[in-house]
Amino acid sequence: MLKLVKKISFYVLLLQINLAMAAAPTFLLTHNQTDVESNAYIDGTIPSIYPTKPHSDSKVYWNMVRVACHGHTANNICTALIKMASNTPNPIDVGYVNLDLTTGEITPKVISNNGYTLTVNGPGETTLTKAIQSPKS
């Protein structure tokens, strides 16, 4: 009987670990290490109401991300265009990311475009940096 209880406990623990690994994050975290504001545009057109100020970190509840993506998903994937200098007349496109609303996975893992780089740190977490320009010889 003790062996049976141990086996059941072991399988329950494995199931909990698998569920925890596949669970969505609590927050969408953005670390903006640039001199300009950043924002995500759902489907490339609908701006988030939570831009990230320069040299700051933003934290948006993952459930709010799900609400913002409602009606703009396919297979639980929401696509967003990341823009820099989003509070100016001429925002700069960095590129599109896909957010898996179930797991928090963001792809692609790195985008570099127009002098900026977005790096995915883990589920639901990204860092934005300005590309370092090499001096011209």
Coordinates of N, CA and C in Angstrom, one line a residue:
M1 N 0.8 -1.2 0.0 CA 0.0 0.0 0.0 C 0.9 1.3 0.0
L2 N 1.9 1.2 0.8 CA 2.8 2.4 0.8 C 3.5 2.7 -0.5
K3 N 3.8 1.6 -1.3 CA 4.4 1.8 -2.6 C 3.4 2.5 -3.5
L4 N 2.1 2.1 -3.4 CA 1.1 2.7 -4.3 C 0.9 4.2 -4.0
V5 N 0.9 4.5 -2.7 CA 0.8 5.9 -2.3 C 2.0 6.7 -2.8
K6 N 3.2 6.2 -2.7 CA 4.4 6.8 -3.2 C 4.3 7.0 -4.7
K7 N 3.8 6.0 -5.5 CA 3.7 6.1 -6.9 C 2.7 7.2 -7.3
I8 N 1.6 7.2 -6.6 CA 0.6 8.2 -6.9 C 1.1 9.6 -6.6
S9 N 1.8 9.8 -5.5 CA 2.4 11.1 -5.1 C 3.4 11.5 -6.1
F10 N 4.2 10.6 -6.6 CA 5.2 10.9 -7.6 C 4.5 11.4 -8.9
Y11 N 3.5 10.7 -9.4 CA 2.8 11.1 -10.6 C 2.1 12.5 -10.4
V12 N 1.5 12.7 -9.3 CA 0.9 14.0 -9.0 C 1.9 15.1 -9.1
L13 N 3.0 14.9 -8.5 CA 4.1 15.9 -8.5 C 4.6 16.1 -9.9
L14 N 4.8 15.1 -10.7 CA 5.1 15.3 -12.1 C 4.1 16.1 -12.9
L15 N 2.8 15.8 -12.7 CA 1.8 16.6 -13.3 C 1.8 18.0 -12.9
Q16 N 2.0 18.3 -11.6 CA 2.1 19.7 -11.2 C 3.2 20.4 -11.8
I17 N 4.4 19.8 -11.9 CA 5.6 20.4 -12.6 C 5.3 20.7 -14.0
N18 N 4.7 19.8 -14.7 CA 4.3 20.0 -16.1 C 3.3 21.1 -16.3
L19 N 2.3 21.2 -15.5 CA 1.4 22.3 -15.5 C 2.0 23.6 -15.2
A20 N 2.9 23.7 -14.3 CA 3.6 24.9 -13.9 C 4.5 25.4 -15.0
M21 N 5.1 24.5 -15.7 CA 6.0 24.9 -16.8 C 5.2 25.4 -18.0
A22 N 4.0 24.9 -18.2 CA 3.2 25.4 -19.4 C 2.3 26.5 -19.0
A23 N 2.2 26.9 -17.8 CA 1.3 28.0 -17.4 C 1.8 29.4 -17.9
A24 N 0.8 30.2 -18.2 CA 1.2 31.6 -18.6 C 1.8 32.3 -17.4
P25 N 2.6 33.3 -17.8 CA 3.2 34.2 -16.7 C 2.1 35.0 -16.0
T26 N 2.4 35.6 -14.9 CA 1.5 36.5 -14.2 C 1.5 37.8 -14.9
F27 N 2.7 38.3 -15.4 CA 2.8 39.6 -16.0 C 3.6 39.5 -17.3
L28 N 3.3 40.5 -18.1 CA 4.1 40.8 -19.3 C 5.1 41.8 -18.8
L29 N 6.4 41.5 -18.8 CA 7.4 42.4 -18.3 C 8.2 43.0 -19.5
T30 N 8.4 44.3 -19.5 CA 9.2 44.9 -20.6 C 10.2 45.8 -19.9
H31 N 11.5 45.6 -20.3 CA 12.6 46.4 -19.8 C 13.1 47.2 -20.9
N32 N 12.8 48.5 -20.8 CA 13.1 49.5 -21.9 C 14.4 50.2 -21.5
Q33 N 15.5 49.8 -22.1 CA 16.8 50.4 -21.8 C 17.2 51.5 -22.8
T34 N 16.3 52.1 -23.4 CA 16.6 53.1 -24.5 C 16.2 54.5 -24.0
D35 N 16.4 55.4 -24.8 CA 16.1 56.8 -24.5 C 14.7 57.2 -25.0
V36 N 13.9 56.3 -25.6 CA 12.6 56.6 -26.1 C 11.6 55.6 -25.6
E37 N 10.3 56.1 -25.7 CA 9.2 55.2 -25.2 C 9.0 54.1 -26.2
S38 N 8.5 53.0 -25.7 CA 8.2 51.8 -26.6 C 6.7 51.4 -26.4
N39 N 6.1 50.8 -27.4 CA 4.8 50.3 -27.2 C 4.5 49.1 -28.2
A40 N 3.6 48.3 -27.9 CA 3.2 47.2 -28.7 C 1.8 47.5 -29.4
Y41 N 1.7 47.2 -30.6 CA 0.5 47.4 -31.4 C -0.1 46.1 -31.8
I42 N -1.2 45.7 -31.3 CA -1.9 44.5 -31.6 C -2.3 44.5 -33.0
D43 N -1.9 43.4 -33.7 CA -2.2 43.3 -35.2 C -1.5 44.4 -35.9
G44 N -0.6 45.1 -35.3 CA 0.2 46.1 -36.0 C -0.6 47.5 -36.0
T45 N -1.8 47.5 -35.5 CA -2.6 48.8 -35.6 C -3.1 49.3 -34.3
I46 N -3.4 48.4 -33.3 CA -4.1 48.8 -32.1 C -3.0 49.0 -31.0
P47 N -2.8 50.3 -30.6 CA -1.7 50.5 -29.6 C -2.2 50.0 -28.2
S48 N -1.2 49.5 -27.5 CA -1.4 49.1 -26.1 C -1.7 50.4 -25.3
I49 N -2.5 50.3 -24.2 CA -2.6 51.5 -23.4 C -1.6 51.6 -22.3
Y50 N -0.6 50.6 -22.4 CA 0.5 50.6 -21.4 C 1.9 50.7 -22.1
P51 N 2.2 51.9 -22.6 CA 3.6 52.0 -23.2 C 4.6 51.9 -22.1
T52 N 5.9 51.7 -22.5 CA 7.0 51.6 -21.5 C 7.8 52.9 -21.7
K53 N 8.0 53.6 -20.7 CA 8.8 54.9 -20.7 C 10.2 54.5 -20.9
P54 N 11.0 55.5 -21.3 CA 12.5 55.3 -21.5 C 13.1 54.9 -20.2
H55 N 14.1 54.0 -20.2 CA 14.9 53.6 -19.0 C 14.0 53.2 -17.9
S56 N 13.0 52.4 -18.2 CA 12.1 51.9 -17.1 C 11.6 50.5 -17.4
D57 N 11.0 49.9 -16.5 CA 10.4 48.6 -16.6 C 8.9 48.7 -16.5
S58 N 8.2 48.0 -17.3 CA 6.7 48.0 -17.2 C 6.2 46.5 -16.9
K59 N 5.1 46.5 -16.2 CA 4.6 45.2 -15.7 C 3.1 45.3 -16.0
V60 N 2.6 44.4 -16.9 CA 1.2 44.4 -17.3 C 0.7 43.0 -16.9
Y61 N -0.4 42.9 -16.2 CA -1.0 41.6 -15.9 C -1.3 40.8 -17.2
W62 N -0.8 39.6 -17.2 CA -1.0 38.7 -18.4 C -2.5 38.7 -18.8
N63 N -3.4 38.7 -17.9 CA -4.8 38.6 -18.2 C -5.2 39.9 -19.0
M64 N -4.6 41.0 -18.8 CA -4.8 42.2 -19.5 C -4.3 42.1 -21.0
V65 N -3.2 41.4 -21.1 CA -2.7 41.1 -22.5 C -3.7 40.2 -23.2
R66 N -4.3 39.2 -22.5 CA -5.3 38.4 -23.1 C -6.5 39.2 -23.6
V67 N -6.9 40.1 -22.7 CA -8.1 41.0 -23.0 C -7.8 41.8 -24.2
A68 N -6.6 42.4 -24.3 CA -6.2 43.3 -25.4 C -6.2 42.5 -26.7
C69 N -5.8 41.2 -26.6 CA -5.7 40.4 -27.8 C -7.0 39.7 -28.2
H70 N -8.0 39.9 -27.4 CA -9.3 39.2 -27.7 C -9.8 39.6 -29.1
G71 N -10.1 38.7 -29.9 CA -10.6 39.0 -31.3 C -9.4 39.1 -32.3
H72 N -8.2 39.0 -31.8 CA -7.0 39.2 -32.7 C -6.1 38.0 -32.5
T73 N -6.6 36.8 -32.3 CA -5.7 35.7 -32.1 C -6.1 34.6 -33.1
A74 N -5.1 33.8 -33.4 CA -5.3 32.5 -34.1 C -4.5 31.4 -33.4
N75 N -5.2 30.4 -33.1 CA -4.5 29.3 -32.3 C -3.9 29.8 -31.0
N76 N -4.5 30.7 -30.4 CA -4.0 31.3 -29.1 C -2.8 32.1 -29.2
I77 N -2.4 32.5 -30.5 CA -1.3 33.4 -30.7 C -1.8 34.8 -31.1
C78 N -1.2 35.7 -30.4 CA -1.5 37.1 -30.7 C -0.2 37.8 -31.3
T79 N -0.4 38.5 -32.4 CA 0.7 39.2 -33.0 C 0.7 40.7 -32.7
A80 N 1.9 41.2 -32.4 CA 2.0 42.6 -32.1 C 3.2 43.2 -32.7
L81 N 3.1 44.4 -33.2 CA 4.2 45.2 -33.8 C 4.8 46.0 -32.7
I82 N 6.1 45.9 -32.5 CA 6.8 46.7 -31.5 C 7.3 47.9 -32.1
K83 N 7.0 49.1 -31.5 CA 7.5 50.4 -32.0 C 8.2 51.1 -30.9
M84 N 9.2 51.8 -31.4 CA 10.0 52.7 -30.5 C 9.6 54.2 -30.8
A85 N 9.8 55.1 -29.9 CA 9.5 56.5 -30.0 C 8.0 56.5 -30.4
S86 N 7.2 55.7 -29.7 CA 5.8 55.6 -30.0 C 4.9 56.8 -29.7
N87 N 5.5 57.7 -28.9 CA 4.8 58.9 -28.5 C 5.2 60.1 -29.4
T88 N 5.8 59.8 -30.5 CA 6.2 60.9 -31.5 C 5.4 60.7 -32.8
P89 N 5.5 61.8 -33.6 CA 4.8 61.7 -34.9 C 5.3 60.6 -35.8
N90 N 6.6 60.2 -35.6 CA 7.2 59.2 -36.5 C 7.8 58.0 -35.7
P91 N 6.9 57.1 -35.2 CA 7.4 56.0 -34.4 C 8.3 55.1 -35.3
I92 N 9.2 54.3 -34.7 CA 10.1 53.4 -35.4 C 9.7 52.0 -35.2
D93 N 9.5 51.3 -36.3 CA 9.1 49.9 -36.3 C 10.3 49.0 -35.9
V94 N 10.2 48.2 -34.9 CA 11.3 47.2 -34.6 C 10.9 45.9 -35.3
G95 N 9.7 45.5 -35.2 CA 9.3 44.2 -35.8 C 8.1 43.6 -35.1
Y96 N 7.6 42.5 -35.7 CA 6.5 41.8 -35.1 C 6.9 40.6 -34.2
V97 N 6.2 40.5 -33.1 CA 6.4 39.3 -32.2 C 5.1 38.6 -32.1
N98 N 5.2 37.3 -31.8 CA 4.0 36.4 -31.6 C 4.0 36.0 -30.1
L99 N 2.9 36.3 -29.5 CA 2.7 35.9 -28.0 C 1.8 34.7 -27.9
D100 N 2.3 33.7 -27.3 CA 1.4 32.5 -27.1 C 0.7 32.8 -25.8
L101 N -0.6 33.0 -25.9 CA -1.4 33.5 -24.7 C -1.5 32.4 -23.6
T102 N -1.3 31.1 -24.0 CA -1.4 30.0 -23.1 C -0.1 29.9 -22.2
T103 N 1.1 30.0 -22.9 CA 2.3 29.7 -22.2 C 3.2 31.0 -21.9
G104 N 2.9 32.1 -22.6 CA 3.7 33.3 -22.4 C 4.9 33.3 -23.3
E105 N 5.1 32.3 -24.1 CA 6.3 32.2 -25.1 C 6.1 33.4 -26.1
I106 N 7.2 34.0 -26.3 CA 7.3 35.1 -27.3 C 8.3 34.7 -28.3
T107 N 7.9 34.8 -29.6 CA 8.8 34.5 -30.7 C 8.7 35.6 -31.8
P108 N 9.8 35.9 -32.5 CA 11.1 35.3 -32.4 C 11.8 35.8 -31.1
K109 N 12.9 35.1 -30.8 CA 13.6 35.4 -29.6 C 14.4 36.7 -29.6
V110 N 14.8 37.1 -30.8 CA 15.6 38.3 -31.0 C 15.1 39.0 -32.3
I111 N 14.9 40.3 -32.2 CA 14.6 41.1 -33.4 C 15.5 42.3 -33.4
S112 N 16.2 42.6 -34.4 CA 17.0 43.8 -34.6 C 16.6 44.5 -35.8
N113 N 16.2 45.8 -35.7 CA 15.7 46.5 -36.9 C 15.7 48.0 -36.5
N114 N 16.1 48.8 -37.5 CA 16.1 50.3 -37.4 C 16.8 50.8 -36.1
G115 N 17.9 50.1 -35.8 CA 18.7 50.6 -34.7 C 18.3 50.1 -33.3
Y116 N 17.3 49.3 -33.2 CA 16.8 48.8 -31.9 C 16.8 47.3 -31.9
T117 N 16.9 46.7 -30.7 CA 16.9 45.2 -30.6 C 15.9 44.9 -29.5
L118 N 15.1 43.9 -29.8 CA 14.2 43.3 -28.8 C 14.7 41.9 -28.5
T119 N 15.0 41.6 -27.2 CA 15.4 40.3 -26.8 C 14.4 39.7 -25.8
V120 N 14.1 38.4 -26.1 CA 13.1 37.7 -25.2 C 14.0 37.1 -24.1
N121 N 13.7 37.4 -22.9 CA 14.4 36.9 -21.7 C 13.8 35.5 -21.2
G122 N 12.5 35.4 -21.5 CA 11.8 34.2 -21.0 C 10.4 34.4 -21.2
P123 N 9.5 33.5 -20.8 CA 8.1 33.6 -21.0 C 7.6 35.0 -20.5
G124 N 6.9 35.8 -21.4 CA 6.3 37.0 -21.0 C 7.3 38.1 -20.6
E125 N 8.6 38.0 -21.0 CA 9.6 39.0 -20.6 C 10.5 39.4 -21.7
T126 N 10.6 40.7 -22.0 CA 11.5 41.2 -23.0 C 12.4 42.4 -22.6
T127 N 13.5 42.6 -23.3 CA 14.3 43.7 -23.0 C 14.5 44.4 -24.4
L128 N 14.4 45.8 -24.3 CA 14.6 46.6 -25.5 C 15.9 47.4 -25.3
T129 N 16.8 47.4 -26.4 CA 18.0 48.1 -26.3 C 18.3 48.8 -27.6
K130 N 19.1 49.9 -27.5 CA 19.5 50.6 -28.7 C 20.7 49.9 -29.3
A131 N 20.8 49.7 -30.6 CA 21.9 49.0 -31.2 C 23.1 49.9 -31.1
I132 N 24.3 49.4 -30.8 CA 25.5 50.1 -30.7 C 26.1 50.3 -32.1
Q133 N 26.3 51.5 -32.4 CA 26.8 51.8 -33.8 C 28.3 51.9 -33.7
S134 N 29.0 51.2 -34.6 CA 30.4 51.3 -34.6 C 30.9 52.6 -35.3
P135 N 31.9 53.2 -34.8 CA 32.4 54.4 -35.4 C 32.9 54.2 -36.8
K136 N 32.6 55.2 -37.7 CA 33.1 55.1 -39.1 C 34.5 55.4 -39.2
S137 N 35.2 54.6 -40.0 CA 36.7 54.9 -40.1 C 36.9 55.9 -41.2

